[in-house]
GROMACS .gro file of C-alpha atoms in nm:
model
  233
    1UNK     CA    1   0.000   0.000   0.000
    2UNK     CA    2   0.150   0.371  -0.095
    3UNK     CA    3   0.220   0.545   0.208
    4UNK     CA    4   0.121   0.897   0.261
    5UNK     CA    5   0.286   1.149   0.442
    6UNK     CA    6   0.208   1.496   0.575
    7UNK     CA    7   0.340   1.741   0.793
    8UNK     CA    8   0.196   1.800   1.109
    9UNK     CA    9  -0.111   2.076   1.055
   10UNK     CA   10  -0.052   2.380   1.273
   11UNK     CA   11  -0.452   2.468   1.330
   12UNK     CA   12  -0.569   2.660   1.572
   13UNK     CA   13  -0.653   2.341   1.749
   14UNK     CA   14  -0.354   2.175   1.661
   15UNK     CA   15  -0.139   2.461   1.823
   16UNK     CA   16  -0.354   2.407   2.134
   17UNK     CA   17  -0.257   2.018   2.165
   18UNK     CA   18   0.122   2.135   2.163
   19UNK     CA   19   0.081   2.350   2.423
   20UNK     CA   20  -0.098   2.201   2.629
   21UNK     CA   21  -0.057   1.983   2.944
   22UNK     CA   22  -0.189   1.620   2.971
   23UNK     CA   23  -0.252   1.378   3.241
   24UNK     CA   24  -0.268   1.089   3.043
   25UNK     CA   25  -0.182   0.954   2.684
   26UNK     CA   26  -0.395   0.681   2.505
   27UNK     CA   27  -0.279   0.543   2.198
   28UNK     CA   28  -0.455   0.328   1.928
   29UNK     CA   29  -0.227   0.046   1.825
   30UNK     CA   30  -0.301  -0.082   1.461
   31UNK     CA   31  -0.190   0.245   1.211
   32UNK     CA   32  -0.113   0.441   1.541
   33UNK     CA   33   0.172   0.293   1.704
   34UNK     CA   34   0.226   0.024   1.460
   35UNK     CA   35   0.160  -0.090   1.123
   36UNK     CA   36   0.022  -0.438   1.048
   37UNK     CA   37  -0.177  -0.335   0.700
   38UNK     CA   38  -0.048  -0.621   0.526
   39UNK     CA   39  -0.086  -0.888   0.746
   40UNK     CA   40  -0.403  -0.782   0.874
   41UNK     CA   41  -0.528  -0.748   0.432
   42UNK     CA   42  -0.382  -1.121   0.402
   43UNK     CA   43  -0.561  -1.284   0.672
   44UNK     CA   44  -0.887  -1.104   0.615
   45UNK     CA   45  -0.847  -1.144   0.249
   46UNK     CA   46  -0.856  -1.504   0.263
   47UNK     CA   47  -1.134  -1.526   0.520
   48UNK     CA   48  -1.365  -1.221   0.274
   49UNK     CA   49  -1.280  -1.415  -0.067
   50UNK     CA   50  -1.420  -1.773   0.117
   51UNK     CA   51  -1.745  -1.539   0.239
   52UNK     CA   52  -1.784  -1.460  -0.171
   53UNK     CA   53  -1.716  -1.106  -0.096
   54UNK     CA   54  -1.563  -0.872  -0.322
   55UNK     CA   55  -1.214  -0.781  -0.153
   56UNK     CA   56  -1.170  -0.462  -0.274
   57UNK     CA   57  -1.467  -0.316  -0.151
   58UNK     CA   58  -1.449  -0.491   0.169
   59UNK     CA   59  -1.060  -0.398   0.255
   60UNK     CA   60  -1.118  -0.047   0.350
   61UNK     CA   61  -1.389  -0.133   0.578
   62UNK     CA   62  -1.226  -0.368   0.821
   63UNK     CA   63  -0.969  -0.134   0.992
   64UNK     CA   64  -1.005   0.019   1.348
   65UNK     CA   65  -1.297  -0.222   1.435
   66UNK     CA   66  -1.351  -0.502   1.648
   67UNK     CA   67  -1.322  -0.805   1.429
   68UNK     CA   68  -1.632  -0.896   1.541
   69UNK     CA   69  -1.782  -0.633   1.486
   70UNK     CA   70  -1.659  -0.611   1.093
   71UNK     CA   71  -1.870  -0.981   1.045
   72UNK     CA   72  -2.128  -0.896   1.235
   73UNK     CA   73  -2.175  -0.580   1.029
   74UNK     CA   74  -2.255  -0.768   0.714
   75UNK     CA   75  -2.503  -0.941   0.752
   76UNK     CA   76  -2.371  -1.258   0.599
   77UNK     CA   77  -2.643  -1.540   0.629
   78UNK     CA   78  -2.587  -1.873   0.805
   79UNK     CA   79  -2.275  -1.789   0.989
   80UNK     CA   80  -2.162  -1.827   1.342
   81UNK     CA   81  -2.021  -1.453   1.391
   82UNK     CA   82  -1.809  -1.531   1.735
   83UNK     CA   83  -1.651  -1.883   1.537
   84UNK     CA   84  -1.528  -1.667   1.234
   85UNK     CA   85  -1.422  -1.357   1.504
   86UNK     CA   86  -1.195  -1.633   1.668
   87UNK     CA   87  -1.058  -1.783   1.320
   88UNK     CA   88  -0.961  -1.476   1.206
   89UNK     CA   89  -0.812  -1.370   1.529
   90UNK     CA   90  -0.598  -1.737   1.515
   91UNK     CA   91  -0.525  -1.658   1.152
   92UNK     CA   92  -0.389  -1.322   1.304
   93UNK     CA   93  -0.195  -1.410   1.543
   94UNK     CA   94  -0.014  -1.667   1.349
   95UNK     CA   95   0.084  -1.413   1.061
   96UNK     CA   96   0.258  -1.099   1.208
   97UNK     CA   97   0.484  -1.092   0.918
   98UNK     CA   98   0.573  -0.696   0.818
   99UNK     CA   99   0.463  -0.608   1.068
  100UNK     CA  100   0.656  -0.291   1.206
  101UNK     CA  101   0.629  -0.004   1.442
  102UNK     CA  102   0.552   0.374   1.323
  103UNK     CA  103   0.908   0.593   1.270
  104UNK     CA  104   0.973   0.658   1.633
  105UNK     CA  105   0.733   0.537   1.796
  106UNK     CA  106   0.956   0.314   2.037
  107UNK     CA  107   1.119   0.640   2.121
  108UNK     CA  108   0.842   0.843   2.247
  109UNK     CA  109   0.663   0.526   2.446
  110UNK     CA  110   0.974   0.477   2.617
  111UNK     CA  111   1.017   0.869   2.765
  112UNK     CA  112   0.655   0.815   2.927
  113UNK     CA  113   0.614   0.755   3.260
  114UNK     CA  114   0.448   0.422   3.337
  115UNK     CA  115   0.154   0.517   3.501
  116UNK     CA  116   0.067   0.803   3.190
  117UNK     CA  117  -0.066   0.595   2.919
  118UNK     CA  118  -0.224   0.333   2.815
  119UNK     CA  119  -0.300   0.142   2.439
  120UNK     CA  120  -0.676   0.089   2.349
  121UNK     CA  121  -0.687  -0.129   2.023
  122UNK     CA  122  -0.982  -0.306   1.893
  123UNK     CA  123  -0.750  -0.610   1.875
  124UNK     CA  124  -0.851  -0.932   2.103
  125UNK     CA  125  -0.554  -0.894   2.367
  126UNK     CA  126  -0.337  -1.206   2.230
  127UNK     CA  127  -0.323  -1.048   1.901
  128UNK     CA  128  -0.206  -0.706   2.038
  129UNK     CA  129   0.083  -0.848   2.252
  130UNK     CA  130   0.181  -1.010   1.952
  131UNK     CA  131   0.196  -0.703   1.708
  132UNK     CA  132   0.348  -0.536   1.976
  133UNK     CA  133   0.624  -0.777   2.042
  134UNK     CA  134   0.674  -0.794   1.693
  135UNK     CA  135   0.707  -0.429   1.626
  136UNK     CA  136   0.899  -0.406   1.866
  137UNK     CA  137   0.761  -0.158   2.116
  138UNK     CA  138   0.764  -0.145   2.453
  139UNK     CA  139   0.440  -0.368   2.615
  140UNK     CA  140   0.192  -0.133   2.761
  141UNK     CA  141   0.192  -0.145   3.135
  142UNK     CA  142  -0.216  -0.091   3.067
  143UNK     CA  143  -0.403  -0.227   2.744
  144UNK     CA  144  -0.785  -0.230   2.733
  145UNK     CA  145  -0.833  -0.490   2.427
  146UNK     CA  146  -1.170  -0.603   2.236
  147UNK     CA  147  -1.239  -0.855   2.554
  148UNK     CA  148  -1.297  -0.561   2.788
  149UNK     CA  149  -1.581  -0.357   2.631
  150UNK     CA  150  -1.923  -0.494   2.534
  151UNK     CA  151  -1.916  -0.212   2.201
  152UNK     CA  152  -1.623  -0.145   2.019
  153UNK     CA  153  -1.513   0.187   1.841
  154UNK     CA  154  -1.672   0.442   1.779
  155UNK     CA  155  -1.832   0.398   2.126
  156UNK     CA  156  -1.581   0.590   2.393
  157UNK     CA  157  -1.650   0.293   2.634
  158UNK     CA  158  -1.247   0.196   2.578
  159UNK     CA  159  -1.100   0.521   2.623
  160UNK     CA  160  -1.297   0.598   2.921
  161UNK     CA  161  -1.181   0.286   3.046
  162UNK     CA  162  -0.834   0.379   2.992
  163UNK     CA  163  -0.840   0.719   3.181
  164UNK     CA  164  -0.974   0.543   3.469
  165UNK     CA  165  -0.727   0.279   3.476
  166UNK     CA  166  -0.493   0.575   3.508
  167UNK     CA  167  -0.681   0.758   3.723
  168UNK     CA  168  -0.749   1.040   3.552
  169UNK     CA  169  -1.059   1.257   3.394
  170UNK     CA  170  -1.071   1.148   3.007
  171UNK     CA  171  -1.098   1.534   2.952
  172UNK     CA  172  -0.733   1.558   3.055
  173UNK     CA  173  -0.647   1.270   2.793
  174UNK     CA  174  -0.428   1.320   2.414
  175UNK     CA  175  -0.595   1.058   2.203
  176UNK     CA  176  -0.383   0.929   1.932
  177UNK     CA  177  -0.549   0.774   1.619
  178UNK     CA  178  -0.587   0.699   1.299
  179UNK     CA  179  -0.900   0.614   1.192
  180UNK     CA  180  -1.248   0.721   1.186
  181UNK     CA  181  -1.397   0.512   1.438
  182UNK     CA  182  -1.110   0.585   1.650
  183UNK     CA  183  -1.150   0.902   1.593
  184UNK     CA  184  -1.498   0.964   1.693
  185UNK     CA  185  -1.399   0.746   1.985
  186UNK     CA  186  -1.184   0.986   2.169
  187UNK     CA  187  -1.422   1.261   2.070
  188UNK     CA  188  -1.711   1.153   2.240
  189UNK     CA  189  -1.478   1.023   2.574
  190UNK     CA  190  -1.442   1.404   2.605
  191UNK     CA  191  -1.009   1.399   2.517
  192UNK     CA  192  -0.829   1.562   2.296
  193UNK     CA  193  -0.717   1.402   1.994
  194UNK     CA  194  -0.416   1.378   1.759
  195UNK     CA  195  -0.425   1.216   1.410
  196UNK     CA  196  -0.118   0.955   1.288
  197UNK     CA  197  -0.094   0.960   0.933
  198UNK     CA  198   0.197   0.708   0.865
  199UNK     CA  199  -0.020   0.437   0.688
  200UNK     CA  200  -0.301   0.658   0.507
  201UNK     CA  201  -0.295   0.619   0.182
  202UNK     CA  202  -0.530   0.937   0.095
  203UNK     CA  203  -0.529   1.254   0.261
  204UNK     CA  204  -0.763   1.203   0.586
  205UNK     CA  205  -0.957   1.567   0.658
  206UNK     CA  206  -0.998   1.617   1.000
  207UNK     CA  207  -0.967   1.888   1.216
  208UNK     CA  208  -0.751   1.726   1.469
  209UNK     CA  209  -0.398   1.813   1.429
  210UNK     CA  210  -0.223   1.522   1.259
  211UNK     CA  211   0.132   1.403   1.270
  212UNK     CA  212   0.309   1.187   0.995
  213UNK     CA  213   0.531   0.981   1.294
  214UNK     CA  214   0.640   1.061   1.595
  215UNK     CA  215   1.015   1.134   1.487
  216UNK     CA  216   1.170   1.445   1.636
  217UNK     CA  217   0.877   1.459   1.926
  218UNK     CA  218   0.948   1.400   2.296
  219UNK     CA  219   0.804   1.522   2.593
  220UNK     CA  220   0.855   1.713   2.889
  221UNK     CA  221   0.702   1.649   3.212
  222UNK     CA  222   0.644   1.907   3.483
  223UNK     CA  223   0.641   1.916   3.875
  224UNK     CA  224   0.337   1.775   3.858
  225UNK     CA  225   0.406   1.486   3.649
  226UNK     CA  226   0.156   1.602   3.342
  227UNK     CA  227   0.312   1.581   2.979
  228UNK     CA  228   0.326   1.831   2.695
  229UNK     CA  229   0.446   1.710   2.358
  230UNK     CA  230   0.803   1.877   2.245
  231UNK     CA  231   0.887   1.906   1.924
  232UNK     CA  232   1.312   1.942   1.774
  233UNK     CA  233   1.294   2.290   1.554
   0.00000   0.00000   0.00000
């Protein structure tokens, strides 16, 4: 897939995100932290082209959803919706092939503090501790996975979650994403929210600010122990 890059947008709200102070960071993992495009395409591929769908069309759709969810979605007559969730989950787990972090992402996880963030992925938990071991990143010290919400993305349920497993108001949260859903996700938990735009392929409008990778970013923690994003000149 052709990657597409873009500077970081310096909006009005953009500008606001850089300056200002967060208790908590809660990252999307799939297109956020990492990218696992192709494997995720050839596994779901396989399982859409058995279903007599046409691949495509169906591609786009999949990403930044619960994978049950995405079945569940279409309607397909005569299936058992939790047996295919779990085969394409195996299917997943098994192929982690290409699958690589986003430009310095390892970087900026590891100048957190522990106890400030958090990954909320759509992923079932065994297939997010295997993208992230194979991307090599750093393993979340909190994850909330597809298991620990009853409604996946765009519902906030995850990243409201998340805040309270760090004990903090989701209105004090930076929301990193890359999708839609996701998106709309962090919107509605009341955070703020930054776009990733490593693995986008068309230009995404939004009026988030957005940020191509997370090279040249660090961050700088006060007295207090709350974050603000730094960026090299």
């Amino acid at each position: 897939m052709t990657t597409f890059f873009e500077e970081p947008k310096l909006t009005t709200s953009g500008t606001k995100v850089f300056d200002k102070r967060y208790a908590g960071f809660l990252f999307d993992m799939d297109g956020t932290l990492l990218n696992s495009i192709a494997a995720a395409e050839r596994v779901w591929s396989r399982w859409a082209e058995r279903q007599g769908l046409d691949v495509e069309a169906f591609l786009p759709t999949m990403h930044g959803k619960r994978g049950i969810d995405t079945i569940r979605g279409l309607g397909l007559p005569g299936i058992d919706v939790e047996a295919e969730a779990l085969e394409i989950e195996r299917g997943e787990i098994e192929d982690v092939e290409g699958v690589v972090s986003i430009p310095g992402a390892v970087d900026f996880l590891n100048a957190l503090p522990s106890s400030r963030w958090a990954i909320v992925t759509s992923a079932p938990v065994a297939l997010a501790r295997a993208r992230i071991e194979a991307a090599g990143l750093p393993q979340p010290p909190r994850i909330i996975t597809a298991e620990d919400v009853k409604i996946g993305k765009p519902d906030p349920a995850g990243y409201l979650l998340a805040a309270r497993h760090l004990d903090v108001p989701s209105s004090r949260c930076l929301v990193f994403e890359d999708v839609t859903a996701g998106v709309k996700a962090g919107e509605a938990a009341g955070a703020d929210v930054m776009v990733v735009t490593a693995t986008h392929s068309h230009r995404m409008e939004t009026f988030h600010p957005t940020i191509a990778s997370y090279e040249g970013m660090t961050v700088h923690l006060d007295g207090a122990g709350e974050m603000r994003i730094v960026r090299e000149a």
